[in-house]
CSV table of C-alpha atoms and ligand atoms in Angstrom, one decimal:
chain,number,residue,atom,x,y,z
A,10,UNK,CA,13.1,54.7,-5.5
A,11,UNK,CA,11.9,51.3,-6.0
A,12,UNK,CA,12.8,49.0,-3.2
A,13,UNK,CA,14.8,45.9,-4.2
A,14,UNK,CA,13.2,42.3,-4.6
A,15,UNK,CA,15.1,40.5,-1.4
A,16,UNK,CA,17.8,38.2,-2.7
A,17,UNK,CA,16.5,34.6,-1.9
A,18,UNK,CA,18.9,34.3,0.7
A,19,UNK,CA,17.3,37.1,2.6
A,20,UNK,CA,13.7,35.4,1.6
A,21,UNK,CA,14.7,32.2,2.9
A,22,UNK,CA,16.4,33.4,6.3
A,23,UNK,CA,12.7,36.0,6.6
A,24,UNK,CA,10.7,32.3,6.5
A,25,UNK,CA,12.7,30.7,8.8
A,26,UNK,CA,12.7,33.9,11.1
A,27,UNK,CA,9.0,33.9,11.0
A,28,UNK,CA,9.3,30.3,12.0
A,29,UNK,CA,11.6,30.6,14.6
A,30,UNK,CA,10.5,30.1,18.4
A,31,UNK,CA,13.8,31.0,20.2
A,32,UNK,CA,15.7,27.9,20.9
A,33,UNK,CA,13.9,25.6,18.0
A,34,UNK,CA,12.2,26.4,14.3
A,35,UNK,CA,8.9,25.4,13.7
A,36,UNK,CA,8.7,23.4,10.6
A,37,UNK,CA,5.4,26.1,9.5
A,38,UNK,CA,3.4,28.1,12.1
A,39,UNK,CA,0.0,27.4,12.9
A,40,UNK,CA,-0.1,23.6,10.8
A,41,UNK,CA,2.7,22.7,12.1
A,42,UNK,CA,3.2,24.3,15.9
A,43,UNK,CA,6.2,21.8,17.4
A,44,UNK,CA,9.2,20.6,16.3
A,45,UNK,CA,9.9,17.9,14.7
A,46,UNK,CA,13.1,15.9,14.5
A,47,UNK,CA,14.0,15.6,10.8
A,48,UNK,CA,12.6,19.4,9.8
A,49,UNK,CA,15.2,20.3,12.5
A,50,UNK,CA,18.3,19.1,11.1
A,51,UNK,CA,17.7,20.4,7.7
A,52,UNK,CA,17.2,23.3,9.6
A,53,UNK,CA,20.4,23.5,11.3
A,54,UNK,CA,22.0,22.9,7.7
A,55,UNK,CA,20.7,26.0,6.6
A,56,UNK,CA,21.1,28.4,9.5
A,57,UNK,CA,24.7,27.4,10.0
A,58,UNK,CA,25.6,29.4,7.3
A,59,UNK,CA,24.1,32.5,8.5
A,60,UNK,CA,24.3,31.8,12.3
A,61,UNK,CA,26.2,28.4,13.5
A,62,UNK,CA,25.3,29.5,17.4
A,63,UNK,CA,21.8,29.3,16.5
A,64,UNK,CA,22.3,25.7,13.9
A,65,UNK,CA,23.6,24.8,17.6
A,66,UNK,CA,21.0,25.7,19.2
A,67,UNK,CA,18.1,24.0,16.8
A,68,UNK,CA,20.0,20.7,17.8
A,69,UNK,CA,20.3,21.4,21.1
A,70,UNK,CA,17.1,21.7,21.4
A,71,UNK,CA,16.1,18.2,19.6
A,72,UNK,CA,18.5,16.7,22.9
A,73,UNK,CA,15.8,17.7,25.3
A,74,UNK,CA,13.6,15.3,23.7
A,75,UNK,CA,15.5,12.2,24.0
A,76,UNK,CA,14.5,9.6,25.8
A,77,UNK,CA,16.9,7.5,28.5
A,78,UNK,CA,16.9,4.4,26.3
A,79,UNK,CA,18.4,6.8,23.3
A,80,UNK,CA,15.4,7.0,21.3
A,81,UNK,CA,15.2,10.5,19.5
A,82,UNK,CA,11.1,11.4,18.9
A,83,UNK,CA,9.9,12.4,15.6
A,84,UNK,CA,8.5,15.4,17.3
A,85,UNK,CA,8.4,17.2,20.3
A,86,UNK,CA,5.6,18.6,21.7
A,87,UNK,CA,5.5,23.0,21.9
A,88,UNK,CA,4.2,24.3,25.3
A,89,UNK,CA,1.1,26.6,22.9
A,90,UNK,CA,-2.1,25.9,23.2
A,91,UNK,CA,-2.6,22.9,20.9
A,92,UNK,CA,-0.2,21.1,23.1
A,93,UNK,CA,-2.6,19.4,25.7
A,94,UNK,CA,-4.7,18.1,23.0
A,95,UNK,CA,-1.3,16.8,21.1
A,96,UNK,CA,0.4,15.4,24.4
A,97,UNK,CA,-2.5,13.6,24.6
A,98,UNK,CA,-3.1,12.4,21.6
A,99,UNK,CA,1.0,11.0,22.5
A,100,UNK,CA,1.0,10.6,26.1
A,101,UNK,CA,5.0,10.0,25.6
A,102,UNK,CA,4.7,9.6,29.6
A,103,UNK,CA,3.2,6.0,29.4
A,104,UNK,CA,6.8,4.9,29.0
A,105,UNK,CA,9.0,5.0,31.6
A,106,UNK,CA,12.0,6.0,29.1
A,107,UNK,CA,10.3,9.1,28.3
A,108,UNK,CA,12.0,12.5,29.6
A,109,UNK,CA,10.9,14.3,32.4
A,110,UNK,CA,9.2,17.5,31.9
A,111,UNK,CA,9.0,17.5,28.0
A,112,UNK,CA,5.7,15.2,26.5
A,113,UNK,CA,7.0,13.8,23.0
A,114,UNK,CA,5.5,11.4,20.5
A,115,UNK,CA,6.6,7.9,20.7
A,116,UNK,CA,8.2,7.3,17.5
A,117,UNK,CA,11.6,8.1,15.5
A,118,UNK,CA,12.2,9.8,12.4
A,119,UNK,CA,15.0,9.3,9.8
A,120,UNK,CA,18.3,9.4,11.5
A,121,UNK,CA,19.7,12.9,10.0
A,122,UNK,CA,21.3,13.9,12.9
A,123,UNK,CA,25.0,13.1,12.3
A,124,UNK,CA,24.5,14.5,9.1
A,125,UNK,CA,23.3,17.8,10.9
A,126,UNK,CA,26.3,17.8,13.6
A,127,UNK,CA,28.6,17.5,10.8
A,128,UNK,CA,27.6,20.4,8.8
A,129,UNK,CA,27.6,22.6,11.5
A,130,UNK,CA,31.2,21.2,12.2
A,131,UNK,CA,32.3,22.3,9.0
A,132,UNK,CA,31.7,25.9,9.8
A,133,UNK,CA,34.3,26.0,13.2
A,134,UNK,CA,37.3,25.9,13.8
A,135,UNK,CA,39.2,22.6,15.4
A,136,UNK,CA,38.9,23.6,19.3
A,137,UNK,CA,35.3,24.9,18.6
A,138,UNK,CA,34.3,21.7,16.6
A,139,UNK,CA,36.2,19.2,19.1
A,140,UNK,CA,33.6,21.1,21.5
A,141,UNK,CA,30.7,20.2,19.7
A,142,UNK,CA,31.5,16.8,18.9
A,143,UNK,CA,31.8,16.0,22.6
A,144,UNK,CA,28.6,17.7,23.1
A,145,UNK,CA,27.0,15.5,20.4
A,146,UNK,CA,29.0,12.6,20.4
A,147,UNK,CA,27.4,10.5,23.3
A,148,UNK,CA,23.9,11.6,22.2
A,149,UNK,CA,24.1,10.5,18.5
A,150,UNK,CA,25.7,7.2,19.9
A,151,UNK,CA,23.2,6.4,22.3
A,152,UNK,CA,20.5,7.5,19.4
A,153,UNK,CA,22.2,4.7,16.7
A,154,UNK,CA,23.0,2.1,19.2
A,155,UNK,CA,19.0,2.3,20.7
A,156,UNK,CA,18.0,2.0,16.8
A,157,UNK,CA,20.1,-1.2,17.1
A,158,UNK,CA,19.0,-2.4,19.7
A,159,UNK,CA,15.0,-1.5,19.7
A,160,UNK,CA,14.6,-2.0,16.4
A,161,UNK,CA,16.9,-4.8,14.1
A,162,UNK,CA,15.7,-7.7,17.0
A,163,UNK,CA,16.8,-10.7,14.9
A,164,UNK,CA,20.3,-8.6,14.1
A,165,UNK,CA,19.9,-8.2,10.5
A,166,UNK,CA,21.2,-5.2,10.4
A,167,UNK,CA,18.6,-2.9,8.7
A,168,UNK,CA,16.3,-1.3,11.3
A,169,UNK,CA,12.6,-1.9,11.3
A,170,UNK,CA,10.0,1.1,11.2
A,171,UNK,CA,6.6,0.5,12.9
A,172,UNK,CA,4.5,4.0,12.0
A,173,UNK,CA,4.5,5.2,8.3
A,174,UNK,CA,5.4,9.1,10.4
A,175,UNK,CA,8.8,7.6,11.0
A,176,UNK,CA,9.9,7.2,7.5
A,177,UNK,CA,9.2,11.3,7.0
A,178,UNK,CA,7.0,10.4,3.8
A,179,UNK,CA,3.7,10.0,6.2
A,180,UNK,CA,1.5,8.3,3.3
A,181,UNK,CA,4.4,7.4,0.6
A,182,UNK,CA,2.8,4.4,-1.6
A,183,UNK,CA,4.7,1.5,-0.2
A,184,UNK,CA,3.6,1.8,3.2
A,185,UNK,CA,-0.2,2.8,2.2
A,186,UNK,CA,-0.6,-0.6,0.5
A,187,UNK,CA,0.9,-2.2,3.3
A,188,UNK,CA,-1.3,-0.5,5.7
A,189,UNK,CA,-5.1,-0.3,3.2
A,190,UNK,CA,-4.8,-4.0,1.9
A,191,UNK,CA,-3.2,-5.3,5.4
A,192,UNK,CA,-3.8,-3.6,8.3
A,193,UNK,CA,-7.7,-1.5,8.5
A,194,UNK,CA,-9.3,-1.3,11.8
A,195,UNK,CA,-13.1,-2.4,11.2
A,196,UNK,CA,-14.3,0.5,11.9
A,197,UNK,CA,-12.2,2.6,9.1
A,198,UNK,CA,-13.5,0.1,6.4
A,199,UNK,CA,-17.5,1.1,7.5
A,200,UNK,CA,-16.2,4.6,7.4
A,201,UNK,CA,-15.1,4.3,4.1
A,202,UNK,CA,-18.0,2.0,2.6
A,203,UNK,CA,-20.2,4.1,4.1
A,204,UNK,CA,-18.7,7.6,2.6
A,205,UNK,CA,-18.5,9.1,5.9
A,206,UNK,CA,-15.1,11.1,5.0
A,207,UNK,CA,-16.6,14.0,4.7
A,208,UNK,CA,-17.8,13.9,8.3
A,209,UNK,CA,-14.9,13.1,9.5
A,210,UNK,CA,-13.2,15.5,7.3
A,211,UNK,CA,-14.6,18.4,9.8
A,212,UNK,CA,-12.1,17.1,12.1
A,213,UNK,CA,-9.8,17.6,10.9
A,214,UNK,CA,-7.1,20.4,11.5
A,215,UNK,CA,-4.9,20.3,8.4
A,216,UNK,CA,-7.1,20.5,5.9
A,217,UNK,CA,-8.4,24.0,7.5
A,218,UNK,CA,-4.5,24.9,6.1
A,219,UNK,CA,-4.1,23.4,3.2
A,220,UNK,CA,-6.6,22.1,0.2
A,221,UNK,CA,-7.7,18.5,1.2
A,222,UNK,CA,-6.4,17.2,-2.3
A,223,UNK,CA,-2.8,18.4,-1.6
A,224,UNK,CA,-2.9,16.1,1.5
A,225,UNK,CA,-3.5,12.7,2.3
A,226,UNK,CA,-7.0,11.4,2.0
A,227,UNK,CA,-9.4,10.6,5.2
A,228,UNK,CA,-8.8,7.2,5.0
A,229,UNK,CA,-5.1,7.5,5.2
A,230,UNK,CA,-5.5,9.8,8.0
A,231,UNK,CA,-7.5,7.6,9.7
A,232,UNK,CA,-5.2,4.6,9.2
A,233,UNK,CA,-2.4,6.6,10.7
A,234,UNK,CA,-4.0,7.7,13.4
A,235,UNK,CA,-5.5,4.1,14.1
A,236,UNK,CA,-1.9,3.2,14.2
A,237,UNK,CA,-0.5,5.8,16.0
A,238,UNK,CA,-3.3,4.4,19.1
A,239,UNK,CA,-2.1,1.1,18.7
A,240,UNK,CA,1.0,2.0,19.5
A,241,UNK,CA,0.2,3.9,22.3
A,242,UNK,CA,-1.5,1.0,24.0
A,243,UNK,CA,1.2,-0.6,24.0
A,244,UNK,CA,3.1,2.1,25.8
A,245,UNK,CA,5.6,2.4,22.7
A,246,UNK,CA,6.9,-0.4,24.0
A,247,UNK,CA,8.6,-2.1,20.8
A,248,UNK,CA,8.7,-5.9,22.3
A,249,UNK,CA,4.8,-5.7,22.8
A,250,UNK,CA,4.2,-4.2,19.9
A,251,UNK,CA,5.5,-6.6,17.6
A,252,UNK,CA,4.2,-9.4,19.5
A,253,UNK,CA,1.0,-8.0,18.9
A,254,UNK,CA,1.1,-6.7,15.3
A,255,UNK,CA,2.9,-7.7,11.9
A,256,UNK,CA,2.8,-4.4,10.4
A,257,UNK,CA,6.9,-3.6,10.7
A,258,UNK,CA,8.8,-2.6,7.6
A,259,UNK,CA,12.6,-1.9,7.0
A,260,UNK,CA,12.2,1.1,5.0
A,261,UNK,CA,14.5,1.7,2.3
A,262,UNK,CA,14.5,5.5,3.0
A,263,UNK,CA,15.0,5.1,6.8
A,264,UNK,CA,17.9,2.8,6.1
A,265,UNK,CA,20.0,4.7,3.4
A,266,UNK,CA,20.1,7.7,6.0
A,267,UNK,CA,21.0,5.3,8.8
A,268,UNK,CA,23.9,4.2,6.7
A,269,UNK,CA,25.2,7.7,5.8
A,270,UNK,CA,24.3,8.5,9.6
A,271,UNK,CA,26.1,5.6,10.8
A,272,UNK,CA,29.9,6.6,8.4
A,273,UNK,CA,29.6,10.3,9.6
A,274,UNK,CA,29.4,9.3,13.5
A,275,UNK,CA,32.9,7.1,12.4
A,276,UNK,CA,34.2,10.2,11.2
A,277,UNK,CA,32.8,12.3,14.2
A,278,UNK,CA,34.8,9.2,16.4
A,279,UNK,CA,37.9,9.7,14.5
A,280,UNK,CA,38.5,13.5,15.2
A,281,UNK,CA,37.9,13.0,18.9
A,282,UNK,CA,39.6,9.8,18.8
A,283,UNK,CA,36.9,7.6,20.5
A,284,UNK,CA,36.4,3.9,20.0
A,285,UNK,CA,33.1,3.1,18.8
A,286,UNK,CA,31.4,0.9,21.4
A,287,UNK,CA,32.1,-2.8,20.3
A,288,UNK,CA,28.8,-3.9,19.6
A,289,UNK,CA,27.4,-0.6,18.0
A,290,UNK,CA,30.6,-1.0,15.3
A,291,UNK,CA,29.8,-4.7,14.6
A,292,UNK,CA,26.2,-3.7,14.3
A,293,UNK,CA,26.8,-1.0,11.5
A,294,UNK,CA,29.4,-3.3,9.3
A,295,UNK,CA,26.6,-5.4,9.5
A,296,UNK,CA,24.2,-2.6,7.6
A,297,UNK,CA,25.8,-2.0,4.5
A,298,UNK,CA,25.7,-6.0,2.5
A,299,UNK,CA,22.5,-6.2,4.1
A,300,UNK,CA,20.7,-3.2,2.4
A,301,UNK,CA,21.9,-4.9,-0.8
A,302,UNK,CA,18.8,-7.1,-0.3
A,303,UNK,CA,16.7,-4.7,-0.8
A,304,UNK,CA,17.4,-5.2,-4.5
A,305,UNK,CA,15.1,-6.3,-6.6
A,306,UNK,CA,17.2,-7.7,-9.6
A,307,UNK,CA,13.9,-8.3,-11.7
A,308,UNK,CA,13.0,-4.6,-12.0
A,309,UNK,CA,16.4,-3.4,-11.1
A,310,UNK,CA,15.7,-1.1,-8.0
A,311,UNK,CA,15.7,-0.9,-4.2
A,312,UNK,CA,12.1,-2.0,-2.2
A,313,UNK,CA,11.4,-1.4,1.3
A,314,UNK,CA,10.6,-4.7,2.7
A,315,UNK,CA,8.3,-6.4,5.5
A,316,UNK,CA,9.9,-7.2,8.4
A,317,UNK,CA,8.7,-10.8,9.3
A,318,UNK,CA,8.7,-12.4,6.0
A,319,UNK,CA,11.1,-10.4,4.3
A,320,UNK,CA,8.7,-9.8,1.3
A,321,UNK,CA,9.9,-6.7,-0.6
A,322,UNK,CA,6.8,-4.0,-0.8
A,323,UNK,CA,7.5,-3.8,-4.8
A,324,UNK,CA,5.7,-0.5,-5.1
A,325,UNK,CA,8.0,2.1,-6.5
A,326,UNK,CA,8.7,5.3,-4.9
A,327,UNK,CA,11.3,8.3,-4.2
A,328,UNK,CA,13.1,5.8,-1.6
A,329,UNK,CA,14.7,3.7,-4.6
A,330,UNK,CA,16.8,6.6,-5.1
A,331,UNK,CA,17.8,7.4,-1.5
A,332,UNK,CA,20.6,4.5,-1.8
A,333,UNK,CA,22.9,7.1,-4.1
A,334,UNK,CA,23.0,9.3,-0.4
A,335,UNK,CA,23.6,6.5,1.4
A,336,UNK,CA,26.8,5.8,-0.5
A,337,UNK,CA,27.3,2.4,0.1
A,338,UNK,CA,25.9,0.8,-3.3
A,339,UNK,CA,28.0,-0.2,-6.1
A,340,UNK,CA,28.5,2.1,-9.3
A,341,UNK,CA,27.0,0.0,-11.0
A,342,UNK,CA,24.0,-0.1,-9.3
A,343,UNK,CA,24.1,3.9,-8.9
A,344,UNK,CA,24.4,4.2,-12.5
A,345,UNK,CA,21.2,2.4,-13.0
A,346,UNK,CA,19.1,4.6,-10.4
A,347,UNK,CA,20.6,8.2,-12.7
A,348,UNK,CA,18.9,6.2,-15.2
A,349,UNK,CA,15.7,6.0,-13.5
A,350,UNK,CA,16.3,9.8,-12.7
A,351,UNK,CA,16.4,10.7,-16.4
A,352,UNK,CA,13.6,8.5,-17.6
A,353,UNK,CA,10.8,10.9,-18.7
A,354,UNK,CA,8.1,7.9,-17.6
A,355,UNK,CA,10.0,7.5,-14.4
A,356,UNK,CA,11.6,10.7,-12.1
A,357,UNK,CA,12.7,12.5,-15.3
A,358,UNK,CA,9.7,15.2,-15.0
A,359,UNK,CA,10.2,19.2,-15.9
A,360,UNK,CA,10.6,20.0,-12.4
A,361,UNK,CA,12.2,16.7,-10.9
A,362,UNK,CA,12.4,14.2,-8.3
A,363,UNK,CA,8.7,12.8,-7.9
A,364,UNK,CA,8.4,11.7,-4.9
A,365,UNK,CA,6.6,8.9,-7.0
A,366,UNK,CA,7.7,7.7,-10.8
A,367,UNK,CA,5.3,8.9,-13.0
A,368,UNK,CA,4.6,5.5,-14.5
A,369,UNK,CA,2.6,4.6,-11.3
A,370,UNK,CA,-0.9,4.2,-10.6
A,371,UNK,CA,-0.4,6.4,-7.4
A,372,UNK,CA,0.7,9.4,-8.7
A,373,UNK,CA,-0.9,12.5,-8.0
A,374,UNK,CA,1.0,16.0,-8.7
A,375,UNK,CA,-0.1,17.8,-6.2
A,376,UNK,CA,-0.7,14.8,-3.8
A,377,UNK,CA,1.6,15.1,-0.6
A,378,UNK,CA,4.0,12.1,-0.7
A,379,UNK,CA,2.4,10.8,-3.3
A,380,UNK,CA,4.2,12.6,-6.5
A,381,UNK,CA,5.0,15.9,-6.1
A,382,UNK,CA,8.4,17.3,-6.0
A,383,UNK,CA,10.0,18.2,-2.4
A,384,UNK,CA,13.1,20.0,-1.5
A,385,UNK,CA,14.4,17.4,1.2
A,386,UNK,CA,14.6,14.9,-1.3
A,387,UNK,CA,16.2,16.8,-3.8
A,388,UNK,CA,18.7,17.7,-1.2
A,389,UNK,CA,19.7,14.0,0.1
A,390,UNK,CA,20.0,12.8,-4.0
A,391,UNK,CA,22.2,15.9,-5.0
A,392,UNK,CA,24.4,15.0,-2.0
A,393,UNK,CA,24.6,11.3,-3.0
A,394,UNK,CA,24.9,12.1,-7.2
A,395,UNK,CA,27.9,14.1,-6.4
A,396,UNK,CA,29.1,11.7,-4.0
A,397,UNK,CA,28.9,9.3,-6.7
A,398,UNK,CA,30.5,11.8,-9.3
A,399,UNK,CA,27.5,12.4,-11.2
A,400,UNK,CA,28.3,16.7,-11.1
A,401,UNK,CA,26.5,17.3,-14.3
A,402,UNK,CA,23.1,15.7,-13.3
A,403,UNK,CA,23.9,17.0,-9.3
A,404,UNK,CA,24.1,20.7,-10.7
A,405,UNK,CA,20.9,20.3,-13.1
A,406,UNK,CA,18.9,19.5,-10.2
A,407,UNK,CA,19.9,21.6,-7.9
A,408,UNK,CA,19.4,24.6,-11.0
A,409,UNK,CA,15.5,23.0,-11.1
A,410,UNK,CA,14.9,22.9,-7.6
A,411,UNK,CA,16.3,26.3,-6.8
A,412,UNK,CA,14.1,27.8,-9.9
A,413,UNK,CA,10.8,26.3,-8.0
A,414,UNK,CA,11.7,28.6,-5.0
A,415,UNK,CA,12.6,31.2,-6.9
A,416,UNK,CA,9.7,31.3,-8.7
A,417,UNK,CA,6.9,30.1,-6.3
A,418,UNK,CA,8.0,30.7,-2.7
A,419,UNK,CA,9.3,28.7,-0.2
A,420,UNK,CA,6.3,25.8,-0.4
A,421,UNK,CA,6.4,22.6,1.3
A,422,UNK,CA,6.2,20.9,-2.2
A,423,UNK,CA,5.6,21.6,-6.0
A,424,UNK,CA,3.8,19.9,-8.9
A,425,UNK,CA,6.8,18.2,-10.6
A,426,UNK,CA,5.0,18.4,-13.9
A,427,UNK,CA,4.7,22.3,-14.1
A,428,UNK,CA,6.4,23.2,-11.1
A,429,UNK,CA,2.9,24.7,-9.4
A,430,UNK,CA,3.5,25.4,-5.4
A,431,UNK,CA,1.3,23.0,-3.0
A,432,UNK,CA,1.3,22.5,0.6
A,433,UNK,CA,2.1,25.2,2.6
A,434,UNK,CA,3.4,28.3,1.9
A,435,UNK,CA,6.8,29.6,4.4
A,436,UNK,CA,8.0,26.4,4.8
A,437,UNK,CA,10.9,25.5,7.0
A,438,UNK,CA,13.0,23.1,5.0
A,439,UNK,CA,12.6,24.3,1.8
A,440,UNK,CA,13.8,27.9,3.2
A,441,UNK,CA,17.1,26.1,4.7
A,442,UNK,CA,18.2,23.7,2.1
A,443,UNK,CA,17.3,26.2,-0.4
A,444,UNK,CA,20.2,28.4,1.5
A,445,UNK,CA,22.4,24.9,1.6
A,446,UNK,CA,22.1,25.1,-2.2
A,447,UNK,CA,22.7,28.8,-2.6
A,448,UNK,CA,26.1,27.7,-1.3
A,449,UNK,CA,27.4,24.6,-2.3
B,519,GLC,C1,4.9,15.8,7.8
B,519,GLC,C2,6.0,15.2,6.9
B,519,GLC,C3,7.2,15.0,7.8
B,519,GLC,C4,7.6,16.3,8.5
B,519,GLC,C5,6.4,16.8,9.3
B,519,GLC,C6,6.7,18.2,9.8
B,519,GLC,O1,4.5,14.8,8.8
B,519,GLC,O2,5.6,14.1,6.3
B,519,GLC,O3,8.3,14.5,7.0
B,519,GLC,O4,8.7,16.0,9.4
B,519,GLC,O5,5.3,16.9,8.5
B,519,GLC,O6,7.1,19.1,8.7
């Protein structure tokens, strides 16, 4: 007898299996040998629902990372071979906040955590989830109130981003024009006038994964990296580095997560009956009116903006929707982002959310960041439609996005126009949010 196709519960929980290194989940094996700090929570949201011990246990894990002044790293490095070369590239140990023992990067990543402890809350009972609060509790407090603290210095309340990596949408259009038309070392413009990509393309390590055109370009690379050093000489030491540098941006991604991050560790205070510290609860009331300036009433949508002059970076992108997750934003203003969402020149595509509108100059299918479709995203604006008590455009999307998977695989992204795979294949987020989806 023929065997059975595996349901795509049991494909998803094989990927993240093959992913899995014990106490933490690779995002992919071989391109992506560490863990990172986003992929992980996502990750936890999927396995709870198979195995909460083990959701634990991906968080737990992220804890080991964190550094004495709160700060959670974007990634932390694996012991494997590529990890002297990495911990160098990082040298997390420059800074004295770093931990002992583990090398990390030097930077943050969107603040899912809460988010994470939460859902795996939902599958224990009271004494069990009273136990894992108090586990979690003082690490996701020191976590927002460092965010706070490192990064809103004039107390704005939005939090600034100083590395394109932190936002999770490495070369996302916004911060790309920021960085090209701003912010080029000397050395990547001769690169590029003199066409050396291709030289430099030999170098490096994930295009020998995936097709070059399905990532971001040399240049971009290169500008990230040239970032990434600058940082580093500075010791990731956020005073010095924006005395040195203008290139800070409150991200309207990182921000609508913080918010939903910041009302989930209220509701995680509440069932333990803790008091917020003062200053952290006058801090986050602070958050909410302020995102609101991140409007732009003229094209009706949210912008990131620069930090120093407060400039919105009007290039449009996925993070104009990421508002409806944070929950915050009138219905009004909701309303008008669905419509964005359903406008076949914007985000209304055959297989939706571009991660770019399709009305912009930037878009590329099959381009990373840069347009095509991923399942993270997908997951954070069926959360916030539903929130928002849009069910019949929640449940579409979630039908589309669990039809890529089903018929392509577990990619890391799709073509939002025909729904084509790109990226890599056995993907660690796509595998646990498309389990997420399977049951909600
Ligand atoms: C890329 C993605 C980022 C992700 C990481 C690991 O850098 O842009 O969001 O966390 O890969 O999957």
């Amino acid at each position: 007898m023929e065997k059975p196709e595996p349901s795509l519960f049991d494909q998803a929980i094989s990927v993240l299996e093959t992913n899995n290194h014990g106490t933490y989940t690779v995002p992919a094996s071989g391109m992506y040998p560490h863990q990172w700090l986003w992929d992980s929570c996502f990750i936890a949201i999927g396995q709870r629902h198979y195995d909460v011990d083990r959701a634990k246990q991906e968080l737990l894990s992220l804890t080991r990372g964190q550094w004495a002044n709160g700060m959670m790293p974007n990634m932390i490095l694996s012991k494997m071979g590529s990890r002297v070369r990495h911990g160098n590239v990082w040298r997390s140990w420059l800074n004295p906040n770093a931990p002992e023992g583990v090398v990390t990067s030097g930077i943050t990543q969107p603040p899912m955590l809460a988010e994470a402890v939460i859902r795996i809350g939902q599958k224990l009972n009271k004494t069990e989830r009273h136990n894992w609060y108090r586990i979690m509790y003082p690490v996701l407090i020191a976590y927002h109130q460092w965010l706070y603290d490192d990064r809103d210095p004039h107390s704005e309340g939005l939090v600034l981003q100083i590395h394109p990596w932190e936002t999770g949408l490495d070369n996302t259009p916004p911060w790309m024009q920021e960085l090209i038309e701003h912010q080029l070392p000397l050395w990547i413009r001769t690169v590029n006038k003199l066409r050396l990509e291709p030289l430099i393309n030999i170098l490096r390590s994930d295009t020998k994964f995936v097709h070059p055109s399905q990532r971001l370009s040399t240049l971009e690379a290169l500008a990230l990296f040239s970032v990434q050093r600058r940082l580093r000489r500075k010791n990731y030491d956020t005073t010095r580095i924006l005395t040195h540098s203008l290139f800070a941006i409150e991200d309207a991604t990182f921000n609508a997560i913080f918010i939903r991050a910041n009302d989930l560790l209220i509701e995680i205070a509440k069932e333990l009956r803790k008091k917020i510290p003062e200053n952290l609860m006058d801090n986050i009331n602070k958050t909410k009116d302020s995102y609101e300036q991140l409007w732009d009433q003229y094209s009706n949508q949210y912008y990131s903006r620069e930090f120093v002059t407060h400039r919105l970076i009007k290039v449009p992108s996925i993070a104009t929707l990421m508002p409806l997750y944070a929950g915050s934003i009138s219905n009004e203003r909701a309303s008008r982002l669905v419509k964005l969402i359903e406008d076949p020149h914007q985000f209304g595509t055959n297989y939706p959310i571009p991660t770019v509108p399709l009305s912009s100059e930037w878009f590329q299918a099959h381009r990373y960041w840069q347009g095509p479709t991923w399942i993270n995203t997908n997951w954070l604006i069926i959360d916030g439609l539903r929130r928002y008590g849009f069910y019949d455009q929640a449940e579409a999307l979630k039908e589309t996005t669990l039809d890529l998977v089903e018929k392509h695989g577990m990619y890391e992204y799709f073509s939002p126009i025909d729904g084509s795979p790109a990226g890599i294949a056995n993907f660690s987020w796509t595998a646990a949010l498309t389990i997420d989806l399977l049951n909600s």
